[in-house]
Coordinates of C-alpha atoms in Angstrom, one line a residue:
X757 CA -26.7 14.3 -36.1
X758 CA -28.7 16.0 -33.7
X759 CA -27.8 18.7 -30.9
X760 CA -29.1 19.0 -27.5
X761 CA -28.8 21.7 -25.1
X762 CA -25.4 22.1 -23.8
X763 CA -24.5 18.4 -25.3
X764 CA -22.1 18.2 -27.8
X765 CA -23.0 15.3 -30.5
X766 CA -19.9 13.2 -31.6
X767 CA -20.1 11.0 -34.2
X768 CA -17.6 8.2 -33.5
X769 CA -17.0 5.9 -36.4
X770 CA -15.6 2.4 -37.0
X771 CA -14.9 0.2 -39.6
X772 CA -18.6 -1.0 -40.3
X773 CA -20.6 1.4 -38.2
X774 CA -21.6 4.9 -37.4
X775 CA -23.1 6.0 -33.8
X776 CA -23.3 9.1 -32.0
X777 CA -22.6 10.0 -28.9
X778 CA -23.6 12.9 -26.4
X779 CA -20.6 13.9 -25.1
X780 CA -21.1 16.5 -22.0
X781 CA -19.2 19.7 -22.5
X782 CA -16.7 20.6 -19.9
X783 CA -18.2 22.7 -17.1
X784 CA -16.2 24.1 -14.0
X785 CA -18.6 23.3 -11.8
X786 CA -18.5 18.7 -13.1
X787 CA -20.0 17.8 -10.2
X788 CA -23.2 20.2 -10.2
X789 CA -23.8 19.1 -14.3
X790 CA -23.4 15.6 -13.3
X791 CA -25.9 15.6 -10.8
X792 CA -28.2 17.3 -13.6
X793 CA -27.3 15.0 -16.1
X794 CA -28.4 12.1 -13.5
X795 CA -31.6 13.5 -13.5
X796 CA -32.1 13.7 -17.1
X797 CA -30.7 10.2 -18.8
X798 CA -32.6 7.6 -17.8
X799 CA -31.0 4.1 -16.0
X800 CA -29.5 2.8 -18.7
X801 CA -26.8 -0.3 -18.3
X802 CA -24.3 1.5 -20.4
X803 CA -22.5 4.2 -18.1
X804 CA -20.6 6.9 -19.8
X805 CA -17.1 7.7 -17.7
X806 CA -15.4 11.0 -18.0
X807 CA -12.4 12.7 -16.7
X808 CA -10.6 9.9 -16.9
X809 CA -6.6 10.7 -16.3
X810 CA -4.6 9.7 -19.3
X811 CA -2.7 6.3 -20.1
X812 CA -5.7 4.5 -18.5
X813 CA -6.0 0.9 -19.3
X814 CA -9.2 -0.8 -20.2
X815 CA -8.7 -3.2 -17.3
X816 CA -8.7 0.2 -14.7
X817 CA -12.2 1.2 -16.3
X818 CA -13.3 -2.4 -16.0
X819 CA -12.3 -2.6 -12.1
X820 CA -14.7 0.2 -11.6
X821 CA -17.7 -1.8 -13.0
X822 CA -16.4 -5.3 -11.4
X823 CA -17.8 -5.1 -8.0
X824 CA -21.6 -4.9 -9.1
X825 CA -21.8 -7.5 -11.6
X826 CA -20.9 -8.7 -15.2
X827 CA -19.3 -6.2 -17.4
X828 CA -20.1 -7.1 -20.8
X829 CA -18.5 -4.2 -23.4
X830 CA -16.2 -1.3 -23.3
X831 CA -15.7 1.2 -25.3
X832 CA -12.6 3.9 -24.3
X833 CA -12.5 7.1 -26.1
X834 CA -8.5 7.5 -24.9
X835 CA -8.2 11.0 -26.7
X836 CA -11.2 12.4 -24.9
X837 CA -10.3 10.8 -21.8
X838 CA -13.6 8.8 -21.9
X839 CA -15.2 5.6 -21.9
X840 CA -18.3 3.8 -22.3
X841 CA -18.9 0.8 -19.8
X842 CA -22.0 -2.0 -20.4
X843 CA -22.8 -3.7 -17.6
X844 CA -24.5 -7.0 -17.8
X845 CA -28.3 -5.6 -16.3
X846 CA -29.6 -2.3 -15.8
X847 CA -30.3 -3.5 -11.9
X848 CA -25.8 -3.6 -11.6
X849 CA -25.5 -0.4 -13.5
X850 CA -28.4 1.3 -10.9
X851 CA -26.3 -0.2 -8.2
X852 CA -23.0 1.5 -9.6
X853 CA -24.0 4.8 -10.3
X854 CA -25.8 4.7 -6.9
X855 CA -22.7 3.8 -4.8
X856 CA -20.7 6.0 -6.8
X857 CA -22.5 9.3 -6.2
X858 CA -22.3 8.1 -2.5
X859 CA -18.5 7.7 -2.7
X860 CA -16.2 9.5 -5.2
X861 CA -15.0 7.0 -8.0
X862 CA -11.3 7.3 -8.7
X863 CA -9.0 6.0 -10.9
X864 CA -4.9 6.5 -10.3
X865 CA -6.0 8.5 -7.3
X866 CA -7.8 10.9 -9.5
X867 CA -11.7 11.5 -9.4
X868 CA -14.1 10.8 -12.7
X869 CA -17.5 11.1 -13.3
X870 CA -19.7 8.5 -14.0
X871 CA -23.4 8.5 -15.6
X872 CA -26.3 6.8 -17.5
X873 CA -25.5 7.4 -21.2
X874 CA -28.4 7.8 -24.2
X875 CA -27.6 4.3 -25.2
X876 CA -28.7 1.3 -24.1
X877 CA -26.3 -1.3 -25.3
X878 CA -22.8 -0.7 -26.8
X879 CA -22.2 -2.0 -30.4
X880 CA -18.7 -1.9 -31.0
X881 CA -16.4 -3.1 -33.7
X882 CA -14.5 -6.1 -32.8
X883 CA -11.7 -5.6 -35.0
X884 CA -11.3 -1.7 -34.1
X885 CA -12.0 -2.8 -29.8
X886 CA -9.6 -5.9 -30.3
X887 CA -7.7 -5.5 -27.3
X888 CA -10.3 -4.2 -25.1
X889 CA -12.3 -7.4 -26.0
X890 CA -9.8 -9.5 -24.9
X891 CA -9.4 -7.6 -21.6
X892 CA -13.4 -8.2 -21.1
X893 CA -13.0 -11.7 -22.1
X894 CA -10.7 -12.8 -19.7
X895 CA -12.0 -10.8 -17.0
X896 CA -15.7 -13.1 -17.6
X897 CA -14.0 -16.2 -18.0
X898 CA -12.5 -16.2 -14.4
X899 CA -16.1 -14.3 -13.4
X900 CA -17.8 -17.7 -14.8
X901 CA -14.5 -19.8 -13.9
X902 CA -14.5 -21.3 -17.3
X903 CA -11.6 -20.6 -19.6
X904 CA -11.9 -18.2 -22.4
X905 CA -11.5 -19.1 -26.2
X906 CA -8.0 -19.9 -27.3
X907 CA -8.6 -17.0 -30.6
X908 CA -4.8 -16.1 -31.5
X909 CA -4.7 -12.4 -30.2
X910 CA -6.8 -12.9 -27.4
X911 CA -6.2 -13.3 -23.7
X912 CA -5.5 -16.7 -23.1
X913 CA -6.3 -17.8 -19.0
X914 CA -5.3 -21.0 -18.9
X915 CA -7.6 -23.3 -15.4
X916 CA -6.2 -21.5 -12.8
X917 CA -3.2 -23.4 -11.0
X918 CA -3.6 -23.6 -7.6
X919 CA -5.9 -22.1 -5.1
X920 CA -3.0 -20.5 -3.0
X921 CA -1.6 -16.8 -4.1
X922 CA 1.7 -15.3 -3.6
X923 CA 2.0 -11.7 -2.5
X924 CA 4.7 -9.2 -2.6
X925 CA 4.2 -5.6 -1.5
X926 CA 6.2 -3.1 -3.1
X927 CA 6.9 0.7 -2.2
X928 CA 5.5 -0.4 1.9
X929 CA 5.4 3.2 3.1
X930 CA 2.3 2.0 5.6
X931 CA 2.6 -1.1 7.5
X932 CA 0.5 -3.9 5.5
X933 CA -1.0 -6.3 7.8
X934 CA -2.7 -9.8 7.7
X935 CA -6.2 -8.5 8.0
X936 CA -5.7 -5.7 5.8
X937 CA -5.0 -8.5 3.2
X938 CA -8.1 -10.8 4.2
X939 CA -10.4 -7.8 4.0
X940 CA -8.8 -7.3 0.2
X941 CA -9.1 -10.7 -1.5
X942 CA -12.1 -11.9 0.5
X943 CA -13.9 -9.8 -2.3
X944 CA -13.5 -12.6 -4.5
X945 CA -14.1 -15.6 -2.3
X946 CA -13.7 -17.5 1.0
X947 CA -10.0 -17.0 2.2
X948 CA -8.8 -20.1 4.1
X949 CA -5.2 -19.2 4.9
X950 CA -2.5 -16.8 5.1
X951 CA 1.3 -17.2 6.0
X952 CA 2.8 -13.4 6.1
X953 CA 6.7 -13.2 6.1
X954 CA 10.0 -10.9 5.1
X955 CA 12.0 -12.2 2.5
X956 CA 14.9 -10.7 0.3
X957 CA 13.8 -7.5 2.7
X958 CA 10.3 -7.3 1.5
X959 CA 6.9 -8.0 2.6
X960 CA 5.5 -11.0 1.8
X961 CA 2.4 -13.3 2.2
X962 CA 0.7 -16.5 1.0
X963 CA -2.4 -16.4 0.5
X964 CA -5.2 -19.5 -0.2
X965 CA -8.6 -19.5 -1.2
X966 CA -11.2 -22.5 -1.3
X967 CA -11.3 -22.3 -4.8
X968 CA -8.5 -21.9 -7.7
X969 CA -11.0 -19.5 -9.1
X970 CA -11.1 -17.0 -7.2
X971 CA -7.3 -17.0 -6.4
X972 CA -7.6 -16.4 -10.5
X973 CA -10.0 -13.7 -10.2
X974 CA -8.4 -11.5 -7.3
X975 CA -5.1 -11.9 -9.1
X976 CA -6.4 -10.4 -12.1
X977 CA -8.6 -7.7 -11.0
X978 CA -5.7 -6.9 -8.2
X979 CA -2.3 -7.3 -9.4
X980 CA -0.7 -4.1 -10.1
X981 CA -3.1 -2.1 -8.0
X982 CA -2.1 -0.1 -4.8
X983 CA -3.6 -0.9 -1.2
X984 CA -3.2 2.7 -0.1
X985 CA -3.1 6.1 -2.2
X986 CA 0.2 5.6 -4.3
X987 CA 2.0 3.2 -2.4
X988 CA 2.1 -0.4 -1.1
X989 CA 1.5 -2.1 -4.4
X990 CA 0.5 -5.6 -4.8
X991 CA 2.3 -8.0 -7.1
X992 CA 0.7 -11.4 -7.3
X993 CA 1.7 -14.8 -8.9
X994 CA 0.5 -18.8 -8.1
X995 CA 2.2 -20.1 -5.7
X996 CA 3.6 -23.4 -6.6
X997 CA 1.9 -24.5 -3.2
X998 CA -1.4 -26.3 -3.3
X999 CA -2.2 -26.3 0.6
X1000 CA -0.6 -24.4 3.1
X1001 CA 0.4 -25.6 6.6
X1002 CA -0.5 -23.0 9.5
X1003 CA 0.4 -24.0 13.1
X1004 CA -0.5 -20.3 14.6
X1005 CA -2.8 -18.2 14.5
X1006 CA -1.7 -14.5 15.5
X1007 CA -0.5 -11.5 13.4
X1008 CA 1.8 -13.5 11.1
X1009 CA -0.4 -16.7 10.3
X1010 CA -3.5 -17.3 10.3
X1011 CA -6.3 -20.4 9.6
X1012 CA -9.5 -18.9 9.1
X1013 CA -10.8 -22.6 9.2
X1014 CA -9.2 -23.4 12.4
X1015 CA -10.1 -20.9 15.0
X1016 CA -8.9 -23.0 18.0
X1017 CA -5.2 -22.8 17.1
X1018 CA -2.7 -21.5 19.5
X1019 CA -1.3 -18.2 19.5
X1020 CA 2.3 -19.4 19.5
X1021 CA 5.3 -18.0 21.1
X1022 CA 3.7 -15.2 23.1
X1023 CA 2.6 -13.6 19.8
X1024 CA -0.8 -11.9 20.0
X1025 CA -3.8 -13.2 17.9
X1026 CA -6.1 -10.8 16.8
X1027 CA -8.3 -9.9 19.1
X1028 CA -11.7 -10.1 17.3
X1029 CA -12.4 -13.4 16.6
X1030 CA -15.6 -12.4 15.3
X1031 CA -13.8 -11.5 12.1
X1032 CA -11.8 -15.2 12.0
X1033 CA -15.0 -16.3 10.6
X1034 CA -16.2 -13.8 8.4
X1035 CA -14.7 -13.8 5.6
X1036 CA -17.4 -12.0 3.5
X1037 CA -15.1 -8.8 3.1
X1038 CA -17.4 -6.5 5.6
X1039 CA -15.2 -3.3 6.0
X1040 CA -16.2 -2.9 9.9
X1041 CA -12.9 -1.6 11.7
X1042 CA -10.8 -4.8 12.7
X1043 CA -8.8 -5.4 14.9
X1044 CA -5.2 -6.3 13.8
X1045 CA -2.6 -8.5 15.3
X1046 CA -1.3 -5.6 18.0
X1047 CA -4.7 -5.4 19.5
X1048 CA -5.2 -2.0 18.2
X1049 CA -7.8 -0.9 16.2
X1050 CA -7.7 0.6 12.8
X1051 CA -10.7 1.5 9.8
X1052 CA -10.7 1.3 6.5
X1053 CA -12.6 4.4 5.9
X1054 CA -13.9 5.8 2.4
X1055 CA -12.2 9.3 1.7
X1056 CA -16.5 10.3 1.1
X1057 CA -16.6 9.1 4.9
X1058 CA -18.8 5.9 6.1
X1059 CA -19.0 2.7 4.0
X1060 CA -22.7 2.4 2.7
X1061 CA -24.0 -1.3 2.9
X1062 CA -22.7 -2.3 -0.6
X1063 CA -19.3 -3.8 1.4
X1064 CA -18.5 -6.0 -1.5
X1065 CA -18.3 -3.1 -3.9
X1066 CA -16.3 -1.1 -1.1
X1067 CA -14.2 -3.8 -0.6
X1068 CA -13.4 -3.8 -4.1
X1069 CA -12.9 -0.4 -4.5
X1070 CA -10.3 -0.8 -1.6
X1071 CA -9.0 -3.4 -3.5
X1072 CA -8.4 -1.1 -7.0
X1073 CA -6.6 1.1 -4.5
X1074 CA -9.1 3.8 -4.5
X1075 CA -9.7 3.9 -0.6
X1076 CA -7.6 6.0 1.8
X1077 CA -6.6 3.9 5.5
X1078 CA -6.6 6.1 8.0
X1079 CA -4.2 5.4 11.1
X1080 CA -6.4 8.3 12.4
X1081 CA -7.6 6.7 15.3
X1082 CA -3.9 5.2 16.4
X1083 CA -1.3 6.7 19.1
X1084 CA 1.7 8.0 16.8
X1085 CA 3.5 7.8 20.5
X1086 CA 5.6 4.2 20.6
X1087 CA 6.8 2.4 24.1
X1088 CA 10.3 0.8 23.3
X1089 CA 11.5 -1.5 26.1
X1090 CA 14.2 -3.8 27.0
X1091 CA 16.1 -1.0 25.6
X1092 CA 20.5 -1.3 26.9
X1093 CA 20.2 1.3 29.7
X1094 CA 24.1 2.0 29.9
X1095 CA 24.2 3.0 25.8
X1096 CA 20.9 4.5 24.6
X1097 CA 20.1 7.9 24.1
X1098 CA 17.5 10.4 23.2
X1099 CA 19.6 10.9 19.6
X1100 CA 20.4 7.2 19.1
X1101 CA 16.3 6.5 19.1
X1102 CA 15.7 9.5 17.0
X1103 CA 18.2 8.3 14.6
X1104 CA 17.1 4.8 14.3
X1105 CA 13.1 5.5 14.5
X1106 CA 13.7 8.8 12.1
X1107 CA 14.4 5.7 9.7
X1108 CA 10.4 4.7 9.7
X1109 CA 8.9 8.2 10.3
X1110 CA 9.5 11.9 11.4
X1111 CA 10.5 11.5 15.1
X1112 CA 9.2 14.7 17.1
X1113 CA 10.4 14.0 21.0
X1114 CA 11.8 10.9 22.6
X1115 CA 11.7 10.4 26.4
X1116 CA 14.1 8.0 27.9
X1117 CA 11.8 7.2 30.9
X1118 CA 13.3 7.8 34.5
X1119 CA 12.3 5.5 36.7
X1120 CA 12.7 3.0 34.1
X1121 CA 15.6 3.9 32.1
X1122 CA 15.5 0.7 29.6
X1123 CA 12.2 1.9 28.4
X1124 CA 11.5 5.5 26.2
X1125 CA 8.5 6.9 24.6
X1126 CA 8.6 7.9 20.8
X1127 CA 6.4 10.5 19.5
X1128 CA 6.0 10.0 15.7
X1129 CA 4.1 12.6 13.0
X1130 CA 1.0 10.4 13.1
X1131 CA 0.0 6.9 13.4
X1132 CA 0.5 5.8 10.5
X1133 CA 4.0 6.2 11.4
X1134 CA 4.3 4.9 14.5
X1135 CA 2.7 1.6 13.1
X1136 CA 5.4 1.6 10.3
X1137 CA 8.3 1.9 12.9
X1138 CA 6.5 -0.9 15.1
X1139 CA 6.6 -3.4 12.6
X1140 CA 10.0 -3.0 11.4
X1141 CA 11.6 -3.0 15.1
X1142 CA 9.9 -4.5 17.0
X1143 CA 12.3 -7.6 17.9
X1144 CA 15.0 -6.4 16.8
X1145 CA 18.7 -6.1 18.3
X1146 CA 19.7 -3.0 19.5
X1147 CA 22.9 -2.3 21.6
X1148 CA 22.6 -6.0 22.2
X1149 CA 19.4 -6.3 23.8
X1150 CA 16.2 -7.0 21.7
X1151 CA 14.1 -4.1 21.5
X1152 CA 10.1 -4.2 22.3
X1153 CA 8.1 -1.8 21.0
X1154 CA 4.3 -1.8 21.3
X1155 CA 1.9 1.4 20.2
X1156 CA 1.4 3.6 23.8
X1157 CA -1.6 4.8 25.4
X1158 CA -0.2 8.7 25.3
X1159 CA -0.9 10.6 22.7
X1160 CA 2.1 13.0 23.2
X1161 CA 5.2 13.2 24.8
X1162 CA 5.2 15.7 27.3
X1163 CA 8.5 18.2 27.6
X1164 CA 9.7 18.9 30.9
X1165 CA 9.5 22.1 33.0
X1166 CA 12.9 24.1 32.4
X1167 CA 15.7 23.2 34.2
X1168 CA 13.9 19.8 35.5
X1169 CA 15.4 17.2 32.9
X1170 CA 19.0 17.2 34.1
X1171 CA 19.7 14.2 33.1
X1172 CA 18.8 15.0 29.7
X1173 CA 16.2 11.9 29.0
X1174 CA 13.9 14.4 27.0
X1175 CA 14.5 15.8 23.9
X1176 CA 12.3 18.0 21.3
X1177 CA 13.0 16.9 18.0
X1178 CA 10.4 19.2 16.3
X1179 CA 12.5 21.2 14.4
X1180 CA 15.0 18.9 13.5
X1181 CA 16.0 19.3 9.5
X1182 CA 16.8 15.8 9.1
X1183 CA 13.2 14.3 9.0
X1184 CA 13.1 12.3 6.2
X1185 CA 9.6 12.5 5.3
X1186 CA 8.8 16.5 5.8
X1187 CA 8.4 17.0 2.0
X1188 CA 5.3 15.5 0.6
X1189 CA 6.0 12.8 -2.5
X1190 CA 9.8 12.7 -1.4
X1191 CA 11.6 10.2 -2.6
X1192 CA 12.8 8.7 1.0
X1193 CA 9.3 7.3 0.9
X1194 CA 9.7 4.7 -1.7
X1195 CA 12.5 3.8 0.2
X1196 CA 11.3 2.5 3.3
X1197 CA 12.7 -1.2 4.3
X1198 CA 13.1 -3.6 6.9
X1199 CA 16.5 -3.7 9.2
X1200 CA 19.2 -5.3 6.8
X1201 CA 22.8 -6.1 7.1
X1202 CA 23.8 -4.2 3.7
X1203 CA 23.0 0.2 4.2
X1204 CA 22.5 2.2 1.6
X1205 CA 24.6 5.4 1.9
X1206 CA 24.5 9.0 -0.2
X1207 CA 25.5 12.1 -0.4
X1208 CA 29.3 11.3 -0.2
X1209 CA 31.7 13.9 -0.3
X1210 CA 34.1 13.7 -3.5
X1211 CA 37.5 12.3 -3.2
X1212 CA 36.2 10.0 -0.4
X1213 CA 37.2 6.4 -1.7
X1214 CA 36.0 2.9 -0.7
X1215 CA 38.6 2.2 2.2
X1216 CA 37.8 5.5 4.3
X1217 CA 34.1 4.6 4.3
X1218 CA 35.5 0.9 5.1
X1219 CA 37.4 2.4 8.1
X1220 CA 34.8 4.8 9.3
X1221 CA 32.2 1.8 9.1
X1222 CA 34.2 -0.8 11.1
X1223 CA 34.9 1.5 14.0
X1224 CA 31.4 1.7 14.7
X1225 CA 32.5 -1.7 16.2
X1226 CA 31.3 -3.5 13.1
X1227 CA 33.0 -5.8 10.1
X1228 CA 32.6 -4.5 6.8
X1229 CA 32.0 -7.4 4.6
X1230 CA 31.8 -5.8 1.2
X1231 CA 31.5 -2.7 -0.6
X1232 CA 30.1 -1.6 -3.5
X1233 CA 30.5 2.3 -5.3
X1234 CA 27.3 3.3 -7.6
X1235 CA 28.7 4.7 -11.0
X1236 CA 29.0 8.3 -10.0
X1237 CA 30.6 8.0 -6.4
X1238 CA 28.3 10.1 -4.6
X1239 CA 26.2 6.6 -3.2
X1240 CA 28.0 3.2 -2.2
X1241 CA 26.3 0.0 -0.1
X1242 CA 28.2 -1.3 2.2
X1243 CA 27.2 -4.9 3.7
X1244 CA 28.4 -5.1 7.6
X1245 CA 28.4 -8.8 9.0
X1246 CA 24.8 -8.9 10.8
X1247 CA 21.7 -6.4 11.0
X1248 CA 22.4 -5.8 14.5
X1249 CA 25.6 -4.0 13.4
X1250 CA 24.0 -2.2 10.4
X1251 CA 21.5 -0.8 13.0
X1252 CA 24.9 0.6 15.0
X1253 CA 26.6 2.1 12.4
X1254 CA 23.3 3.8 11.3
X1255 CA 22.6 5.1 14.7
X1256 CA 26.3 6.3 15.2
X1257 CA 27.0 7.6 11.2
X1258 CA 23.8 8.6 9.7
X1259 CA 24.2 12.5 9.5
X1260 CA 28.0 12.1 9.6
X1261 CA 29.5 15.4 9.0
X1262 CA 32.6 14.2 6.3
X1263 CA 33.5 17.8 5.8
X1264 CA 32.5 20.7 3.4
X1265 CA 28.9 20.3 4.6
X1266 CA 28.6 16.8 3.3
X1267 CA 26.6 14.5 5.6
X1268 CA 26.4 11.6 4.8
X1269 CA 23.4 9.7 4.9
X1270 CA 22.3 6.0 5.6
X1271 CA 19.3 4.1 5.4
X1272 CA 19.0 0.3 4.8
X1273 CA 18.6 -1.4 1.7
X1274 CA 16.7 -4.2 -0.2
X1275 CA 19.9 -5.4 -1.8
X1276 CA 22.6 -7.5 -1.5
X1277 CA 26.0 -6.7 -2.9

């Protein structure tokens, strides 16, 4: 086995065959050697993957190699953290290692490096690669839309069910909207339809394609995968519906086929009706169902003209949305002049984001201004109030043209309509990777509460809750006491008794704390 330079020759055996393998040493500087080592290997259509993070499934590798064509073997070294990818031409595997010098390939939100390897084809051992194999093979049958063989051990895909997908979207920590869904899974073919809703207190959409197909194609290359940098994960099954009925089109439904249909009740349709009929998954900025726009921006900056590839690479969660462009400052009207206040807002908002200053607006006193940390934020708040009963009004809340909230001169705001919630310790999203952000959900009857002081039973917390003006339907302790949901008899209560008893001082610096819940007691 030969040496070369600062290459490190492996010789990787299986059952019935020797090869070797130039295996790039570890430098500091992986980026310069990779640019070198692009230089020296010719195109070749097997790429050599390093840096991979560990645990990483074939199927992750494969998703790299998906948006440029056929992949047709893999080989993954797991203990060296590497892999060997064959594409189906050398013209795909050009393509890819083109893009991907353009834009930083990652996998799990970590970046790898990816180049021509000395070989031109993989031979690999079928009985060693087993599982990989039958990864690949199901991956080509819904590439060629046949149905792969029915081999004991492999894969088996049976014809696709029905052209219509259902979505759920776990861990929602940034606001997941309609287009945002038809500039995903229009990767894999012409999306007809989509029907967005909330159910059991989590995002939800339907989702059809022209073709059974692809609906089998985007849910295997996509289920699993995050939209954004470690959150809002998709979870995708068949829908049991074959067609699906749309009556509006706006920022809940939409027929991509049927551009004439009305808005609905006052509802907003997207603006750009440009987009209604391109479903080719071009990553231009669109223009989402508030009117405001948004871009899906590569974290290496613009998109190059491969779209398809970047809107797979979106799709496999490696693409970072920016709400850069967005107003983290949110207008809430129709607020109930007599019982709002700056605290109430900050409470309720703080639920969505890290509220900084509120302005209860004073010529117009059922309408405040919200400043959140970003945008992001603010479009997370706006999704999950907007409509919602507050004080018994129903709150509006559209994104605002400021892009602060300005503070008054002293002694001015005598009223007190203002307040500076900068330094406020009870943001709930201060600390990077906290937990509060995997629990992020929609208004709900039943609250989740924590940090509860010992010796505090069920019927204080039942008593505390229904004098918030509230009926406590049920109550439920977790095992060690210190975190209980209680269930009150509509949302519109739950949003009270969170505005009046989140931060609830119970004594012996215990406050308590309340968010809402996914679950039902």
């Amino acid at each position: 086995i030969l040496s070369i330079g600062s290459d490190v020759a492996v010789g990787v055996k299986a059952s019935n065959l020797t090869f070797s393998l130039f295996l790039p040493k570890h430098t500091s500087n992986g980026s310069d050697s990779k640019k070198q080592r692009l230089d020296e290997s010719p195109p070749s259509r097997v790429l050599h993957i390093r840096k991979l993070p560990n645990e990483v499934s074939e199927t992750e590798v494969i998703a790299l190699g998906l948006p440029f064509g056929k992949v047709t073997n893999i080989l993954m070294l797991k203990g060296k953290n590497q892999a060997f990818l064959e594409l189906g031409t050398e013209e795909a595997a050009i393509t890819m290692v083109n893009y991907y010098t353009a834009v930083t390939p990652q996998v799990r939100n970590t970046p790898v490096f990816i180049q021509y390897s000395n070989h031109k084809e993989l031979k690999t051992d079928s009985a060693l690669n087993q599982r990989a194999q039958a990864v690949l093979q199901a991956v080509s049958a819904v590439q060629d839309g046949s149905s792969p063989s029915s081999d004991p051990g492999v894969l088996d895909l049976a014809p696709p069910p029905s052209p219509v997908l259902r979505i759920i979207i776990d861990n929602m920590f940034y606001p997941v909207t309609l287009d945002v869904l038809q500039q995903i899974f229009s990767k894999f073919g012409t999306v007809m339809k989509i029907i967005t809703f909330t159910k059991n207190n989590q995002f939800q959409a339907l989702l059809q394609f022209s073709d059974p197909v692809n609906a089998q194609q985007a849910k295997l290359s996509l289920d699993g995968q995050n939209i954004y940098n470690s959150c809002c994960t998709l979870r995708i099954d068949f829908s049991k519906l074959v067609n699906l009925n749309v009556k509006y089109n706006n920022d809940k439904s939409r027929d991509y086929t049927r551009p004439d249909l009305p808005t609905g009740d006052g509802e907003s349709a997207s603006k750009d009706h440009s987009l209604l009929g391109t479903p080719s998954g071009a990553l231009a900025s669109y223009s989402s169902g508030g009117g405001y726009s948004s871009s899906l921006s590569l974290s290496q900056g613009a998109i190059s003209p491969l779209s398809a590839a970047a809107a797979a690479a979106a799709a496999a969660g490696r693409v970072a949305l920016s709400g850069s462009g967005v107003s983290g400052v949110l207008l809430a009207s129709n607020l109930n002049e007599e019982m709002v206040t700056p605290q109430s807002l900050f409470t309720l908002f703080g639920v969505y984001g890290d509220v900084q200053r509120v302005k209860i607006l004073y010529n117009k006193k059922d309408s405040a201004l919200i400043q959140l940390s970003d945008g992001n934020q603010a479009q997370l708040a706006m999704s999950h109030l907007n409509g919602q009963k507050v004080f018994g009004k129903v709150m509006r809340v559209t994104l605002s043209k400021h892009q602060t909230v300005a503070l008054p001169r002293e002694g001015l705001d005598d009223q007190l309509l203002t307040k500076d919630f900068s330094g406020s310790p009870l943001h709930r999203f201060k600390k990077p990777g906290s937990k509060n952000f995997q629990n992020i959900f929609p208004p709900s009857a039943t609250l989740h509460l924590s940090n509860i002081r010992d010796g505090v039973g069920e019927d204080d917390l039942r008593l505390l809750f229904s004098n918030s003006g509230g009926t406590v339907k049920a109550f439920k302790f977790f095992q060690d006491r210190k975190m209980s949901l209680i269930q009150m008899s509509s949302v519109e209560e739950a949003i009270q008794a969170l505005m009046d008893l989140h931060n609830y001082d119970m004594g012996g610096n215990h406050h308590l704390k309340v968010s809402f819940s996914k679950s039902t007691i």
